[in-house]
Amino acid sequence: MIKVITYGTYDLLHYGHIRLLKRAKALGDHLIVGVTADTFDRERGKINVQQTLMERVEAVRATGLADEIIIEEYEGQKIDDIRRYNVDIFTVGSDWKGKFDYLREYCQVVYLERTEGVSSTEIRAEKRSLRLGLVGESPILGKIAHESGFVNGMEIGGVYTINDSCLPDKLRLLSKATLSFDALMEKSDALYIISEPRLHYDQIKQALLRGKHILCESPIAMRVEQWRELTDIARRQGLVLMDSIKTAYSLAYYRLRLLAKSGIIGDIYSVDAPAPASSTSTPTGWATSCCPSGTAFAPGGRRPCCPSTSSWGRTTARRPSPRTWPKTIPTSTSSPRFRSSTRTPWPR
């Protein structure tokens, strides 16, 4: 019996998938189909899959073409599967040609021509389209514009900035065609905001009242009552208002939280997250996102590309002097910092 194995995400199963599975099955007597797990897709950067793992597995099973369905969960699993199931032929679409030649050491590798004119990527783009407007004075906007190209259906609607010296050439041209914040909202469904923190409240409020979703670098607002007002507006309007803390949505952070909550490492009484500081920081200057050091709340040094901090008015936050930092870190469990009797463990 000739065993054939193939792998895929099979999101929004379509004619191209079915045609490839039929041709794969024709290569042998027993077809094994590997469906990628949600976590493995995220690890590979495939973040816009529409269906859950079980929905995708059921869709493959419903074709009646798979004799066996397995889940692909980690890099390197293909070799393990080929050995475990005594596979004779590994096959995949021709868009991966050359990528899996290393498997020839274990079995025959066949690349099948993909069906032109249909793909899950195109279907996702047709089902969901979003024009993203960019607001601020930061080279990070160039990174956001680049990464948005990997999200199906997303396009950059425009750029609004008061200082384009930080922007790449492509975004600088877009900013010249967007002369006001109102003009940007006319051609955007959602906004990514990385402007000076004191502008956030007014910009977010205007956008929410115009029905725009918001992704904003911290802080969303400078005062608690402003934040509460904005979240109330977003809730009433049925809009997304989200803090752009990307780490909170990374797979590594997710697994770290699971590890912490499991109790394997014991009770957690303190979590420290020091912010980077620039050696050229000034005691009264706000760091902008143009500057690689510092954050919205942490003062940092100015760079040539940063707008003058003096134009934003006087700041109230000051960077602590190095003379006030502790010279040593307590290591004894008798230190109040480590006394479990006086601290409440982090909730699991």
mmCIF file of N, CA and C in Angstrom, residues 33-86:
data_model
loop_
_atom_site.group_PDB
_atom_site.id
_atom_site.type_symbol
_atom_site.label_atom_id
_atom_site.label_comp_id
_atom_site.label_asym_id
_atom_site.label_seq_id
_atom_site.Cartn_x
_atom_site.Cartn_y
_atom_site.Cartn_z
ATOM 1 N N VAL A 33 -3.954 13.522 5.668
ATOM 2 C CA VAL A 33 -3.996 14.988 5.548
ATOM 3 C C VAL A 33 -3.658 15.612 6.898
ATOM 4 N N GLY A 34 -2.625 16.440 6.906
ATOM 5 C CA GLY A 34 -2.238 17.159 8.118
ATOM 6 C C GLY A 34 -2.839 18.560 8.095
ATOM 7 N N VAL A 35 -3.617 18.891 9.121
ATOM 8 C CA VAL A 35 -4.229 20.220 9.238
ATOM 9 C C VAL A 35 -3.470 20.992 10.320
ATOM 10 N N THR A 36 -3.014 22.190 9.995
ATOM 11 C CA THR A 36 -2.190 22.942 10.939
ATOM 12 C C THR A 36 -2.998 23.447 12.136
ATOM 13 N N ALA A 37 -2.421 23.343 13.320
ATOM 14 C CA ALA A 37 -3.055 23.824 14.546
ATOM 15 C C ALA A 37 -3.046 25.354 14.565
ATOM 16 N N ASP A 38 -3.971 25.934 15.322
ATOM 17 C CA ASP A 38 -4.048 27.392 15.425
ATOM 18 C C ASP A 38 -2.737 27.986 15.931
ATOM 19 N N THR A 39 -2.156 27.367 16.962
ATOM 20 C CA THR A 39 -0.919 27.891 17.534
ATOM 21 C C THR A 39 0.234 27.816 16.539
ATOM 22 N N PHE A 40 0.280 26.735 15.745
ATOM 23 C CA PHE A 40 1.351 26.600 14.760
ATOM 24 C C PHE A 40 1.203 27.641 13.657
ATOM 25 N N ASP A 41 -0.043 27.934 13.267
ATOM 26 C CA ASP A 41 -0.262 28.990 12.273
ATOM 27 C C ASP A 41 0.242 30.330 12.787
ATOM 28 N N ARG A 42 -0.032 30.636 14.052
ATOM 29 C CA ARG A 42 0.423 31.910 14.614
ATOM 30 C C ARG A 42 1.940 31.971 14.680
ATOM 31 N N GLU A 43 2.572 30.849 15.027
ATOM 32 C CA GLU A 43 4.028 30.804 15.078
ATOM 33 C C GLU A 43 4.630 31.103 13.717
ATOM 34 N N ARG A 44 3.957 30.672 12.663
ATOM 35 C CA ARG A 44 4.456 30.892 11.300
ATOM 36 C C ARG A 44 4.065 32.263 10.759
ATOM 37 N N GLY A 45 3.350 33.054 11.559
ATOM 38 C CA GLY A 45 2.955 34.386 11.120
ATOM 39 C C GLY A 45 1.639 34.425 10.380
ATOM 40 N N LYS A 46 0.909 33.306 10.356
ATOM 41 C CA LYS A 46 -0.381 33.249 9.671
ATOM 42 C C LYS A 46 -1.453 33.631 10.683
ATOM 43 N N ILE A 47 -1.716 34.942 10.802
ATOM 44 C CA ILE A 47 -2.529 35.441 11.908
ATOM 45 C C ILE A 47 -3.974 35.730 11.526
ATOM 46 N N ASN A 48 -4.317 35.574 10.253
ATOM 47 C CA ASN A 48 -5.669 35.965 9.836
ATOM 48 C C ASN A 48 -6.518 34.783 9.372
ATOM 49 N N VAL A 49 -6.286 33.609 9.945
ATOM 50 C CA VAL A 49 -7.108 32.439 9.632
ATOM 51 C C VAL A 49 -8.506 32.673 10.212
ATOM 52 N N GLN A 50 -9.533 32.417 9.410
ATOM 53 C CA GLN A 50 -10.899 32.738 9.795
ATOM 54 C C GLN A 50 -11.587 31.631 10.604
ATOM 55 N N GLN A 51 -11.260 30.379 10.306
ATOM 56 C CA GLN A 51 -11.960 29.262 10.932
ATOM 57 C C GLN A 51 -11.128 28.611 12.029
ATOM 58 N N THR A 52 -11.804 27.991 12.999
ATOM 59 C CA THR A 52 -11.112 27.280 14.067
ATOM 60 C C THR A 52 -10.530 25.975 13.517
ATOM 61 N N LEU A 53 -9.668 25.376 14.305
ATOM 62 C CA LEU A 53 -9.054 24.106 13.901
ATOM 63 C C LEU A 53 -10.117 23.048 13.634
ATOM 64 N N MET A 54 -11.083 22.903 14.524
ATOM 65 C CA MET A 54 -12.089 21.857 14.358
ATOM 66 C C MET A 54 -12.980 22.117 13.140
ATOM 67 N N GLU A 55 -13.269 23.364 12.850
ATOM 68 C CA GLU A 55 -14.047 23.684 11.645
ATOM 69 C C GLU A 55 -13.282 23.283 10.398
ATOM 70 N N ARG A 56 -11.977 23.518 10.412
ATOM 71 C CA ARG A 56 -11.155 23.170 9.242
ATOM 72 C C ARG A 56 -10.999 21.662 9.097
ATOM 73 N N VAL A 57 -10.863 20.970 10.230
ATOM 74 C CA VAL A 57 -10.773 19.503 10.195
ATOM 75 C C VAL A 57 -12.070 18.906 9.655
ATOM 76 N N GLU A 58 -13.202 19.404 10.131
ATOM 77 C CA GLU A 58 -14.498 18.901 9.677
ATOM 78 C C GLU A 58 -14.712 19.157 8.193
ATOM 79 N N ALA A 59 -14.223 20.298 7.700
ATOM 80 C CA ALA A 59 -14.359 20.609 6.272
ATOM 81 C C ALA A 59 -13.565 19.617 5.424
ATOM 82 N N VAL A 60 -12.360 19.275 5.883
ATOM 83 C CA VAL A 60 -11.542 18.292 5.156
ATOM 84 C C VAL A 60 -12.202 16.918 5.214
ATOM 85 N N ARG A 61 -12.699 16.547 6.388
ATOM 86 C CA ARG A 61 -13.359 15.241 6.527
ATOM 87 C C ARG A 61 -14.580 15.141 5.620
ATOM 88 N N ALA A 62 -15.325 16.235 5.483
ATOM 89 C CA ALA A 62 -16.549 16.234 4.680
ATOM 90 C C ALA A 62 -16.276 15.997 3.198
ATOM 91 N N THR A 63 -15.051 16.225 2.733
ATOM 92 C CA THR A 63 -14.745 15.976 1.316
ATOM 93 C C THR A 63 -14.729 14.479 1.016
ATOM 94 N N GLY A 64 -14.494 13.650 2.033
ATOM 95 C CA GLY A 64 -14.424 12.204 1.831
ATOM 96 C C GLY A 64 -13.143 11.754 1.174
ATOM 97 N N LEU A 65 -12.174 12.653 1.019
ATOM 98 C CA LEU A 65 -10.928 12.321 0.320
ATOM 99 C C LEU A 65 -9.832 11.851 1.259
ATOM 100 N N ALA A 66 -9.894 12.258 2.527
ATOM 101 C CA ALA A 66 -8.842 11.908 3.488
ATOM 102 C C ALA A 66 -9.145 10.567 4.145
ATOM 103 N N ASP A 67 -8.181 9.650 4.081
ATOM 104 C CA ASP A 67 -8.325 8.376 4.790
ATOM 105 C C ASP A 67 -7.964 8.549 6.263
ATOM 106 N N GLU A 68 -7.153 9.546 6.538
ATOM 107 C CA GLU A 68 -6.700 9.801 7.900
ATOM 108 C C GLU A 68 -6.385 11.289 8.026
ATOM 109 N N ILE A 69 -6.767 11.903 9.142
ATOM 110 C CA ILE A 69 -6.497 13.328 9.376
ATOM 111 C C ILE A 69 -5.690 13.460 10.656
ATOM 112 N N ILE A 70 -4.589 14.189 10.583
ATOM 113 C CA ILE A 70 -3.747 14.436 11.759
ATOM 114 C C ILE A 70 -3.582 15.943 11.937
ATOM 115 N N ILE A 71 -3.076 16.356 13.078
ATOM 116 C CA ILE A 71 -2.875 17.774 13.369
ATOM 117 C C ILE A 71 -1.375 18.083 13.352
ATOM 118 N N GLU A 72 -0.989 19.118 12.605
ATOM 119 C CA GLU A 72 0.410 19.561 12.589
ATOM 120 C C GLU A 72 0.571 20.657 13.632
ATOM 121 N N GLU A 73 1.454 20.407 14.616
ATOM 122 C CA GLU A 73 1.561 21.300 15.763
ATOM 123 C C GLU A 73 2.920 21.953 15.944
ATOM 124 N N TYR A 74 3.963 21.483 15.257
ATOM 125 C CA TYR A 74 5.288 22.045 15.514
ATOM 126 C C TYR A 74 6.184 21.929 14.281
ATOM 127 N N GLU A 75 7.201 22.774 14.252
ATOM 128 C CA GLU A 75 8.185 22.758 13.178
ATOM 129 C C GLU A 75 8.964 21.452 13.244
ATOM 130 N N GLY A 76 9.149 20.808 12.107
ATOM 131 C CA GLY A 76 9.887 19.549 12.084
ATOM 132 C C GLY A 76 9.008 18.326 12.224
ATOM 133 N N GLN A 77 7.700 18.518 12.405
ATOM 134 C CA GLN A 77 6.795 17.387 12.601
ATOM 135 C C GLN A 77 6.680 16.531 11.347
ATOM 136 N N LYS A 78 6.873 17.156 10.182
ATOM 137 C CA LYS A 78 6.720 16.405 8.928
ATOM 138 C C LYS A 78 7.642 15.200 8.894
ATOM 139 N N ILE A 79 8.883 15.367 9.347
ATOM 140 C CA ILE A 79 9.827 14.240 9.371
ATOM 141 C C ILE A 79 9.322 13.161 10.324
ATOM 142 N N ASP A 80 8.869 13.594 11.499
ATOM 143 C CA ASP A 80 8.351 12.621 12.477
ATOM 144 C C ASP A 80 7.153 11.867 11.916
ATOM 145 N N ASP A 81 6.248 12.572 11.243
ATOM 146 C CA ASP A 81 5.054 11.935 10.693
ATOM 147 C C ASP A 81 5.404 10.942 9.590
ATOM 148 N N ILE A 82 6.337 11.330 8.719
ATOM 149 C CA ILE A 82 6.738 10.448 7.620
ATOM 150 C C ILE A 82 7.285 9.133 8.157
ATOM 151 N N ARG A 83 8.080 9.228 9.220
ATOM 152 C CA ARG A 83 8.631 8.017 9.836
ATOM 153 C C ARG A 83 7.547 7.222 10.577
ATOM 154 N N ARG A 84 6.723 7.927 11.338
ATOM 155 C CA ARG A 84 5.710 7.261 12.175
ATOM 156 C C ARG A 84 4.692 6.506 11.325
ATOM 157 N N TYR A 85 4.262 7.103 10.203
ATOM 158 C CA TYR A 85 3.207 6.499 9.379
ATOM 159 C C TYR A 85 3.751 5.753 8.160
ATOM 160 N N ASN A 86 5.090 5.604 8.072
ATOM 161 C CA ASN A 86 5.716 4.902 6.938
ATOM 162 C C ASN A 86 5.229 5.459 5.601
#
